[in-house]
Coordinates of N, CA and C in Angstrom, one line a residue:
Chain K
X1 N 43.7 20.6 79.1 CA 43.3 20.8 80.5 C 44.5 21.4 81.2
X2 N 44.1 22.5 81.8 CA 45.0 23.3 82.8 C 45.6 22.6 84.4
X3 N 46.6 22.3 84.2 CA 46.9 21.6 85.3 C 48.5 21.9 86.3
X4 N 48.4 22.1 87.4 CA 49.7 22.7 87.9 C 49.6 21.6 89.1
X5 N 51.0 21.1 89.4 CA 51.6 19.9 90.4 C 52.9 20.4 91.0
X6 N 52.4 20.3 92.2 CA 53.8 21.1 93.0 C 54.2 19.1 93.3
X7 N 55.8 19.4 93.8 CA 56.6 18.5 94.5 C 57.4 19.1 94.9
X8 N 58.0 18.0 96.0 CA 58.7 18.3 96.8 C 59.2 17.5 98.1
X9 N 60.1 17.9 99.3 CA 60.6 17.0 100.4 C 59.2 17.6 101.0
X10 N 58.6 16.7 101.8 CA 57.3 17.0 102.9 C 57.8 17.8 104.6
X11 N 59.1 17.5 104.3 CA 59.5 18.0 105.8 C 60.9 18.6 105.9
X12 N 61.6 19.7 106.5 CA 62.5 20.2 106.0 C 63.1 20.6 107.8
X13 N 64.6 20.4 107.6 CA 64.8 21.0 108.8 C 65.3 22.3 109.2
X14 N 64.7 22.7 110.6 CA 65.0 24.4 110.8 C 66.3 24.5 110.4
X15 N 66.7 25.8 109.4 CA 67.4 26.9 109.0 C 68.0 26.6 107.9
X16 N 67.6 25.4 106.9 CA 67.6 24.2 105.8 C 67.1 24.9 104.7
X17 N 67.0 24.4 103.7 CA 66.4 25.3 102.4 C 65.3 24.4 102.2
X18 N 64.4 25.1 101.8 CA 63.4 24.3 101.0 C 63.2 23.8 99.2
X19 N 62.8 23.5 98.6 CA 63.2 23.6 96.9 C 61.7 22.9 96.5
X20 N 60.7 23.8 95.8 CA 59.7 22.9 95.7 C 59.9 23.1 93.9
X21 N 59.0 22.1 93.3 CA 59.0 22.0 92.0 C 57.6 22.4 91.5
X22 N 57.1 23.1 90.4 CA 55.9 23.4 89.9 C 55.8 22.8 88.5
X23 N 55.6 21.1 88.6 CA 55.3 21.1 86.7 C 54.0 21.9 85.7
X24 N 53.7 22.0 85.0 CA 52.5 22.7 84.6 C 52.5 22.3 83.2
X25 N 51.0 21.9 82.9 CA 50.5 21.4 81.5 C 49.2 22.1 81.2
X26 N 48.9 22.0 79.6 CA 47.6 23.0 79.4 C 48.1 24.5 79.1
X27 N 48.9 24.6 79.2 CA 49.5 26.2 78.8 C 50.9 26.1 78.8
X28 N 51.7 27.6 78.6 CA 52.6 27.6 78.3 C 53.4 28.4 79.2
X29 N 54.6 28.3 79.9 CA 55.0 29.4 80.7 C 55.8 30.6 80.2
X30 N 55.5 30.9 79.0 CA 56.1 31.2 78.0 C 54.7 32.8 77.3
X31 N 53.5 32.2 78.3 CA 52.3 32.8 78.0 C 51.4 33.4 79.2
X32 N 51.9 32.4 79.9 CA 51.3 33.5 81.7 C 52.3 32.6 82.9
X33 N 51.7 34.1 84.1 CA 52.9 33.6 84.8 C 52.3 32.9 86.0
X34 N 53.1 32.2 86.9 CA 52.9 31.5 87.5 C 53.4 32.0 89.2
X35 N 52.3 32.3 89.9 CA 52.6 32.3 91.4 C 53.0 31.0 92.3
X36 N 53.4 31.5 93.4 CA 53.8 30.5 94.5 C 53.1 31.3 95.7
X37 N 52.2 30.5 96.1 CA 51.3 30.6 97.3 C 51.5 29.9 98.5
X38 N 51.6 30.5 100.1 CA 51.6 29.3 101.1 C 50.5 29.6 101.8
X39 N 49.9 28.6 102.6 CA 49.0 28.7 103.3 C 49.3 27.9 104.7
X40 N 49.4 28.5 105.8 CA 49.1 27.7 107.4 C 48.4 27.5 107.6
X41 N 48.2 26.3 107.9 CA 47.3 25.2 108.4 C 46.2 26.6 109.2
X42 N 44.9 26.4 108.9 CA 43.6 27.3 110.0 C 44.1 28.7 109.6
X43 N 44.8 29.0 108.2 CA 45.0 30.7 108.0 C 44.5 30.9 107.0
X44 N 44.7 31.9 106.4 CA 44.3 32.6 105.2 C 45.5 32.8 104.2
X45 N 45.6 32.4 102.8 CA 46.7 32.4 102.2 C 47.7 33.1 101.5
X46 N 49.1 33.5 101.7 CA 50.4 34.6 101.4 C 50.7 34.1 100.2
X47 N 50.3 35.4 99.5 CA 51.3 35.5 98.3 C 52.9 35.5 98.5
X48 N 53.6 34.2 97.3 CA 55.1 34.7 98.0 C 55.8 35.5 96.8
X49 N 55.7 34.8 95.4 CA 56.3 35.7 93.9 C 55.8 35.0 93.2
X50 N 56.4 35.7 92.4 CA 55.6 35.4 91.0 C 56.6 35.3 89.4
X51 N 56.7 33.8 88.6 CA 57.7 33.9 87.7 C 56.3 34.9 86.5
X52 N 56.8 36.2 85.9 CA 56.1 36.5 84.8 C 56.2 35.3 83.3
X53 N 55.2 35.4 82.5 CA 55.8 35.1 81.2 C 57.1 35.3 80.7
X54 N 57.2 36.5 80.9 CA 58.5 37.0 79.7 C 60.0 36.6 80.8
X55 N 59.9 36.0 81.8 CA 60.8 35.6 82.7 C 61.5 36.7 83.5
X56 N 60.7 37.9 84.2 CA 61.1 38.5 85.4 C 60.2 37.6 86.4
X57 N 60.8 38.6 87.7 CA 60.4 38.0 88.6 C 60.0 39.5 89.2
X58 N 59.0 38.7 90.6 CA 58.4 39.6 91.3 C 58.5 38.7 92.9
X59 N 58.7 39.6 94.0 CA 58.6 38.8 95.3 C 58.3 39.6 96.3
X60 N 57.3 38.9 97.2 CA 56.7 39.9 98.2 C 57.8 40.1 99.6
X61 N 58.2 41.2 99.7 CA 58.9 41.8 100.2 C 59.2 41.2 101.2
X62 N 58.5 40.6 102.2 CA 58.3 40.3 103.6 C 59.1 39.0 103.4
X63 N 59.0 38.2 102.3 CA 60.3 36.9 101.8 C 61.1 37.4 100.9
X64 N 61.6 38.3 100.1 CA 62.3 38.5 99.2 C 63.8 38.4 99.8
X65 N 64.5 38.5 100.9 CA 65.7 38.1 101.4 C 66.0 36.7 101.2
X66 N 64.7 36.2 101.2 CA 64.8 34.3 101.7 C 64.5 33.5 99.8
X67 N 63.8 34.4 99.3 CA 63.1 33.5 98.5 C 64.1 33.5 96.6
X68 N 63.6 32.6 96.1 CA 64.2 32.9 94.8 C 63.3 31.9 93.9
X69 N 62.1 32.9 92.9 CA 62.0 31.8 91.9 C 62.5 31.6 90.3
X70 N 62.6 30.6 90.0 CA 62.9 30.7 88.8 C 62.3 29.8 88.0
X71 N 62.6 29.6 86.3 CA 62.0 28.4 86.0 C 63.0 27.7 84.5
X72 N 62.3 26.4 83.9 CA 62.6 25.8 82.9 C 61.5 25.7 82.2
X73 N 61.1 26.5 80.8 CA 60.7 26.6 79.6 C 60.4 25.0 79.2
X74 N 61.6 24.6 79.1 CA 61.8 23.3 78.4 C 61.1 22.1 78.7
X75 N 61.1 22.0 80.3 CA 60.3 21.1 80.9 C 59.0 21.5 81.9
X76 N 58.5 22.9 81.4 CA 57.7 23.3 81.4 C 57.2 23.3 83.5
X77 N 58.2 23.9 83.9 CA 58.8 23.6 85.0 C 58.9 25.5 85.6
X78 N 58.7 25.5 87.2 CA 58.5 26.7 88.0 C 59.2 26.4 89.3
X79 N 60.2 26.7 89.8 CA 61.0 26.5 90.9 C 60.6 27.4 92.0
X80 N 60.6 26.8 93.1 CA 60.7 27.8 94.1 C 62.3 27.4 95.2
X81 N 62.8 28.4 95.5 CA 63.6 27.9 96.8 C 63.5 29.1 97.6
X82 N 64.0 28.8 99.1 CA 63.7 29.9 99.9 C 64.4 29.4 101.2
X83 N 65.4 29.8 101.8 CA 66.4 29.6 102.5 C 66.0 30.1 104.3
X84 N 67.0 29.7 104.8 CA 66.5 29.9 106.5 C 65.0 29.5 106.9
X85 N 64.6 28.4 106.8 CA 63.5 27.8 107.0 C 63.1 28.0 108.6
X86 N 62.1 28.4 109.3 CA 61.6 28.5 110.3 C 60.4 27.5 110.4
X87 N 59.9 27.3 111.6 CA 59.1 26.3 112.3 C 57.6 27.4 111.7
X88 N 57.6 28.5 112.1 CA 56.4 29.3 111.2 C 56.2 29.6 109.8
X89 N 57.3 28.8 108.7 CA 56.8 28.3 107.7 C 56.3 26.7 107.0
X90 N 55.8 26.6 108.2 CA 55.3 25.1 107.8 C 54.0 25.8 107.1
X91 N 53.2 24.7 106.2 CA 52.1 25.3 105.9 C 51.9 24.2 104.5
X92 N 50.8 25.0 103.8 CA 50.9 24.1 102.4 C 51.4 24.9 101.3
X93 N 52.1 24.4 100.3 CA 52.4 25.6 99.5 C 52.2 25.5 98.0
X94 N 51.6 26.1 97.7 CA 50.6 26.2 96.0 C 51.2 26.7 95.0
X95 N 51.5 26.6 94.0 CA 51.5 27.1 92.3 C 50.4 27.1 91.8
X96 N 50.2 28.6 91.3 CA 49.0 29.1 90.8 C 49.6 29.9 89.3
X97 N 48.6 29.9 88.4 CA 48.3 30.8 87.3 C 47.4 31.8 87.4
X98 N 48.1 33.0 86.9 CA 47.3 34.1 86.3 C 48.2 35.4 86.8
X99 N 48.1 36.3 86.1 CA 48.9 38.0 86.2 C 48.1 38.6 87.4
X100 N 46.6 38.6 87.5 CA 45.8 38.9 88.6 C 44.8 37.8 89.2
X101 N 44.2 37.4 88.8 CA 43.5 36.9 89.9 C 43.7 35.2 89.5
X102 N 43.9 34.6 90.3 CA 44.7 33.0 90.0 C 43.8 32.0 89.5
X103 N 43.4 31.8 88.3 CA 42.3 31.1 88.0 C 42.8 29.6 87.8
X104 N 43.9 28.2 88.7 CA 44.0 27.8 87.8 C 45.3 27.3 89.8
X105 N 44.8 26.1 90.6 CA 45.9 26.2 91.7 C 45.9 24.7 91.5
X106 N 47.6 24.3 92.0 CA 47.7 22.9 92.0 C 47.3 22.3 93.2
X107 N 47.6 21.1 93.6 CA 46.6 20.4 94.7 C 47.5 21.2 95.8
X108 N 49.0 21.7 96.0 CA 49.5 21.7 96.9 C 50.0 20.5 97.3
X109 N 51.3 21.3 97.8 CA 52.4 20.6 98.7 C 52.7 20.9 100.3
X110 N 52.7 19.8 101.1 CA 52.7 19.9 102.5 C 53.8 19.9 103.0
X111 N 54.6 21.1 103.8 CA 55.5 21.0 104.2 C 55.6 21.4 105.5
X112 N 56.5 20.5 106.6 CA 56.1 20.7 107.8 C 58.2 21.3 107.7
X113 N 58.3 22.3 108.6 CA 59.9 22.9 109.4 C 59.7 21.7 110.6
X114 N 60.7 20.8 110.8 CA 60.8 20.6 112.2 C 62.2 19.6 112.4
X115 N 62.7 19.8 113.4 CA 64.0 18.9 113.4 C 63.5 17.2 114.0
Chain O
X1 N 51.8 47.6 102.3 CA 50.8 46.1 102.1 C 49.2 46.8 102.2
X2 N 48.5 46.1 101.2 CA 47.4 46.3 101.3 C 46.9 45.8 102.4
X3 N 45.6 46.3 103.4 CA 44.8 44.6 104.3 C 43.9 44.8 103.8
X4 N 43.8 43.6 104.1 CA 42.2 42.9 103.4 C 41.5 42.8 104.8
X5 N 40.5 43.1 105.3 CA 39.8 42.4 106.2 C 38.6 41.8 105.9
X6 N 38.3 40.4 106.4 CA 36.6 40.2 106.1 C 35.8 39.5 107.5
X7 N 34.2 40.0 106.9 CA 33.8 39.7 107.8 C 32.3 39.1 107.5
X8 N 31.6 38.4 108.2 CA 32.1 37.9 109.0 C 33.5 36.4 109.1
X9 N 33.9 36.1 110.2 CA 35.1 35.4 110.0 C 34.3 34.4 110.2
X10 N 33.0 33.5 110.1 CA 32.1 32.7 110.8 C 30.6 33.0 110.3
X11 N 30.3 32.1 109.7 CA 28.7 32.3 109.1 C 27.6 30.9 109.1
X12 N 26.5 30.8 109.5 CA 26.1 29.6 109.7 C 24.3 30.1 108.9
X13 N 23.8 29.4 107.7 CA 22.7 30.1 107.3 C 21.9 28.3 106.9
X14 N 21.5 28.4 106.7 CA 20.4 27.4 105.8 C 20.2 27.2 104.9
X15 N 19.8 25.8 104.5 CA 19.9 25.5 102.8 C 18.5 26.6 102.2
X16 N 19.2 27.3 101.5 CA 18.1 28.2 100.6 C 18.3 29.3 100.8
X17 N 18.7 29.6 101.7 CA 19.0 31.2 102.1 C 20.2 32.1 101.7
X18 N 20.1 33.1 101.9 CA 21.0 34.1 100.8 C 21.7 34.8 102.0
X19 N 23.2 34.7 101.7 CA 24.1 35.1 102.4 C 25.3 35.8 101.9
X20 N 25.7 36.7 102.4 CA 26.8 38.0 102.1 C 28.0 37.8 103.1
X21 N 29.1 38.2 102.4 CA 30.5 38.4 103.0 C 31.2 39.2 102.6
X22 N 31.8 40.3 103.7 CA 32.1 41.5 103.2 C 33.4 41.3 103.3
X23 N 34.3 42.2 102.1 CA 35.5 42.5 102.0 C 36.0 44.0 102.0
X24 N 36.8 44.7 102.9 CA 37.6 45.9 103.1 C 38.7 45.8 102.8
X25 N 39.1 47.0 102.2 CA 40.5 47.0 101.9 C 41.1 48.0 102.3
X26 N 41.8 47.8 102.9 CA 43.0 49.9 103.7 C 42.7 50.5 102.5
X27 N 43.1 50.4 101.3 CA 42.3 51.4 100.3 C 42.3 51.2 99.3
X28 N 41.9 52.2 98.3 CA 41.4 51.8 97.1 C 42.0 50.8 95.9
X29 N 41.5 49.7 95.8 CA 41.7 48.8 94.7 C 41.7 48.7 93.5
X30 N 40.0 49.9 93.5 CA 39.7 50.4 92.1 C 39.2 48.6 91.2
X31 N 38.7 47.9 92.1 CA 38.3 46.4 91.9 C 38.8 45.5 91.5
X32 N 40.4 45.3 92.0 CA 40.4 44.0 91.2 C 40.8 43.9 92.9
X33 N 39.7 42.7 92.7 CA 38.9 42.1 93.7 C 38.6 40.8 93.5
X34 N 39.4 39.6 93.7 CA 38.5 38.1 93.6 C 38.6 37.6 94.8
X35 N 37.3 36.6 94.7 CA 37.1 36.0 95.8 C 37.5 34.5 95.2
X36 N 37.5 33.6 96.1 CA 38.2 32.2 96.2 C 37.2 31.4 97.0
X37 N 37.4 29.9 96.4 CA 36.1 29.3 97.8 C 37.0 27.9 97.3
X38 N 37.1 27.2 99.4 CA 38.3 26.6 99.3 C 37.1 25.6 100.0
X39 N 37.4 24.3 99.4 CA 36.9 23.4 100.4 C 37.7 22.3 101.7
X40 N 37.2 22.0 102.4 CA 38.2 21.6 103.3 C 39.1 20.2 102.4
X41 N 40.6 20.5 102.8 CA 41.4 19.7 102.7 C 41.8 19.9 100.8
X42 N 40.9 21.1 100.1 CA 40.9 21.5 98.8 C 42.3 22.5 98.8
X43 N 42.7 22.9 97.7 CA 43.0 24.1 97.0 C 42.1 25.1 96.8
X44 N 42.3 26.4 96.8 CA 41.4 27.5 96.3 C 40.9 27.6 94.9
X45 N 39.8 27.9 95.0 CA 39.6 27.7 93.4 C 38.6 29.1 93.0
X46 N 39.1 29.7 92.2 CA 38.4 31.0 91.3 C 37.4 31.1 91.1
X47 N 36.2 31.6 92.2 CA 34.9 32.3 92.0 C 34.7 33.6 91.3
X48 N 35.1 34.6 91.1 CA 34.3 36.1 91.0 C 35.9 36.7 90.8
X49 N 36.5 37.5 89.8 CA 37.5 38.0 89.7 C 36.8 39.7 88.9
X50 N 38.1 40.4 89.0 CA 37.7 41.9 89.1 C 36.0 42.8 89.5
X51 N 35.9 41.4 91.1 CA 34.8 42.3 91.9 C 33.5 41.3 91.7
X52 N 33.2 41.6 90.5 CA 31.6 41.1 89.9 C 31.7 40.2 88.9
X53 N 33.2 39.9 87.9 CA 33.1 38.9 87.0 C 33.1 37.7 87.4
X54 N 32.0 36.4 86.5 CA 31.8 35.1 87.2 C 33.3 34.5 86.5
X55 N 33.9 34.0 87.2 CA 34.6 32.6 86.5 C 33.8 31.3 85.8
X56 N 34.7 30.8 84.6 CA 33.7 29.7 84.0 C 33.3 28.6 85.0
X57 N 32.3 28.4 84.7 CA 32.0 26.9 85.6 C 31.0 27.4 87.1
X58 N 31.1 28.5 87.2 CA 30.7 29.1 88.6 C 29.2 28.9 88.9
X59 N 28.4 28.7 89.4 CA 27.3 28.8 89.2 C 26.4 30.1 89.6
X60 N 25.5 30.7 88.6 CA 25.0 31.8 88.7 C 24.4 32.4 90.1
X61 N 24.3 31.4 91.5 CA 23.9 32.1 92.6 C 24.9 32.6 93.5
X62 N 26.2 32.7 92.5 CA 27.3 33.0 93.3 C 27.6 34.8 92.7
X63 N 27.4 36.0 93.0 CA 27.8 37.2 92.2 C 28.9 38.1 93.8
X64 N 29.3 39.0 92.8 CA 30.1 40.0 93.3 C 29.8 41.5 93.0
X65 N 29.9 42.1 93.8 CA 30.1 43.6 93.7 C 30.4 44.5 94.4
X66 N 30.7 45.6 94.6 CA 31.7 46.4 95.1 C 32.5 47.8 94.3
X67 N 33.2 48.5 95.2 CA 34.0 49.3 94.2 C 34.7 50.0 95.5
X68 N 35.8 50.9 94.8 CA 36.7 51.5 96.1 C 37.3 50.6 97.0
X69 N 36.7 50.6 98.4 CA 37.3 49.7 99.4 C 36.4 48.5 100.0
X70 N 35.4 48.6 99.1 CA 34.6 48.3 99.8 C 34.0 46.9 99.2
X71 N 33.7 45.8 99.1 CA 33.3 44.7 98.1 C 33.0 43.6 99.2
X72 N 31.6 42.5 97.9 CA 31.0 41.5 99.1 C 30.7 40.6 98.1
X73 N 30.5 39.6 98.8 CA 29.9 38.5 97.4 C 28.6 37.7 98.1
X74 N 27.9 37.8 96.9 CA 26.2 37.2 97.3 C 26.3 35.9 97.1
X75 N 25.7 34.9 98.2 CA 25.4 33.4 97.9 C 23.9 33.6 97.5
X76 N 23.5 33.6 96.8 CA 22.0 33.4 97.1 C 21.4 31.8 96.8
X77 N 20.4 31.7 97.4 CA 20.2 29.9 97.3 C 20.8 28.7 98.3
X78 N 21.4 29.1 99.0 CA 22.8 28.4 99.6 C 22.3 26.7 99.8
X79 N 23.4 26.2 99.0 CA 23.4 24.9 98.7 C 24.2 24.5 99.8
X80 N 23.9 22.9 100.1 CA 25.5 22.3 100.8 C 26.5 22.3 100.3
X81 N 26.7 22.1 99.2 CA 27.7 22.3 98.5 C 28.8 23.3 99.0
X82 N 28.3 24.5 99.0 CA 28.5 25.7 99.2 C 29.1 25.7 100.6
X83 N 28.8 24.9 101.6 CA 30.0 25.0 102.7 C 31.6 25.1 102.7
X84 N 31.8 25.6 102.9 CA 33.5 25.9 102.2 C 34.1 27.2 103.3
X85 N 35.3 27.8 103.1 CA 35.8 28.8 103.3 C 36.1 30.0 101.9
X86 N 35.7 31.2 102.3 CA 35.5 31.9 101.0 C 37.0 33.0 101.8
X87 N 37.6 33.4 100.7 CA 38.7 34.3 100.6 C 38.7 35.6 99.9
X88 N 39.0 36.7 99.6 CA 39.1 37.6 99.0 C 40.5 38.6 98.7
X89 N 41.0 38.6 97.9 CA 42.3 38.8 97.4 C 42.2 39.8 96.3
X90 N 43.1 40.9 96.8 CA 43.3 41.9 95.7 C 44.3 41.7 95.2
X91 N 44.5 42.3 93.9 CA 45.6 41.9 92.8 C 45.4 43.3 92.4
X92 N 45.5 44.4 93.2 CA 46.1 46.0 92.4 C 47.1 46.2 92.5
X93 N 48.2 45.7 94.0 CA 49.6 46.7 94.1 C 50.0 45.4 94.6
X94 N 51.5 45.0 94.3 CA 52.1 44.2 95.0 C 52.7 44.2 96.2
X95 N 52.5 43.6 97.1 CA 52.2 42.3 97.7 C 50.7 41.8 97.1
X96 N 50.1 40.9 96.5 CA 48.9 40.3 96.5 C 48.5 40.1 98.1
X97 N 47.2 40.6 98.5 CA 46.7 40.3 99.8 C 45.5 39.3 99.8
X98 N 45.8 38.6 100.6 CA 44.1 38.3 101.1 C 43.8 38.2 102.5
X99 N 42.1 38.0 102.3 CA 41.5 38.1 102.9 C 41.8 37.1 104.2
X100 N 41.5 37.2 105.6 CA 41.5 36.3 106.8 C 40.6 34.8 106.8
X101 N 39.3 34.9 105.7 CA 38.8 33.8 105.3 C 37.5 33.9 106.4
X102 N 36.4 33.5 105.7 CA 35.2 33.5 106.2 C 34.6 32.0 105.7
X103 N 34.8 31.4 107.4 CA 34.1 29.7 107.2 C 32.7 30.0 106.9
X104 N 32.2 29.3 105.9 CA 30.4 29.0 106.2 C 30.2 27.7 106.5
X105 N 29.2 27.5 107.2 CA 28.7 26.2 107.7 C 26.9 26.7 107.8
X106 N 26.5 25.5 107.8 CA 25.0 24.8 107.6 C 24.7 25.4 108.9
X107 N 23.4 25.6 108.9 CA 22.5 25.7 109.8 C 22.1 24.2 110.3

């Protein structure tokens, strides 16, 4: 069974780093890659990058100053971090599977910016 | 950046009745086109990928179609169930976009 589990701190302070964790079971990260999705509360949801299979990376421009993902093979594991935290990235933030269309999202992690 | 726009942003129909939600895109996607249907306090979960293909599990009154810029997805039958927020996200050029999100609610 396909399964993806973000963690993480729930609350982070402005201009602080964030660090979420993506575990994943049911596949291999070694075989597809894995997005990082956020969503604001009452919005519609931002792609932010994406670790490929073969371990490039990809990141949507508008965070690519801030963001960095990487991962561990071994513990079957997907990192996100992403630095200068603002009060307008609170939101919930997802690890997804698939190259195009994401067939496969974890419950999400809730992270509020606030001092 | 691609946009996505959809519309309507707000939809209220009846159990049984067949309802549409349109998706625009600044331009051509050439269909890879999925939609998403989130339920409240849910994750997004994989309806209809490149346009018109069903995802497993989906149930058959759910279809897609479209091409160019232009793409919508048919509820027909509309269950309760089916109250949710639907999304539409292209996967041709990076940045992935989506859609603004189209609540349905019950009549």
């Amino acid at each position: 069974q396909v399964q993806l589990k973000e963690s993480g701190p729930g609350l982070v302070q402005p201009s602080e780093t964030l660090s979420l964790t993506c575990t994943v079971s049911g596949f291999s990260l070694t075989s597809y890659s894995v997005s990082w999705v956020r969503q604001p509360s009452g919005k519609g949801p931002e792609w932010m990058g994406r670790m490929w299979y073969d371990g490039d990376t990809a990141y949507n421009s508008a965070l690519k100053s801030r963001l960095s993902i990487s991962r561990d093979t071994s513990k079957n594991q997907v990192f996100l971090k992403m630095n200068s935290l603002q009060t307008d990235d609170t939101g919930t933030y997802y690890c997804t599977r698939g190259e195009g269309p994401m067939d496969a999202w974890g419950q999400g992690a809730s992270v509020t910016v606030s001092s | 950046d691609i946009q996505m726009t959809q519309s309507p942003a707000s939809l209220s129909a009846s159990l049984g009745e067949t309802v549409t939600i349109e998706c625009l895109a600044s331009e051509d996607i050439y269909s890879n086109l999925a939609w998403y249907q989130q339920k409240p306090g849910k994750s997004p979960q994989l309806l209809i990928y490149y346009a018109n293909s069903l995802n497993d599990g989906v149930p058959s009154r759910f279809s897609g179609s479209g091409s160019g810029t232009q793409y919508s997805l048919k509820i027909n039958s509309l269950q309760s169930e089916d109250v949710s927020i639907y999304f539409c996200q292209q996967n041709y050029d990076s940045p992935w976009t989506f859609g603004g999100g189209t609540k349905l609610e019950l009549k």
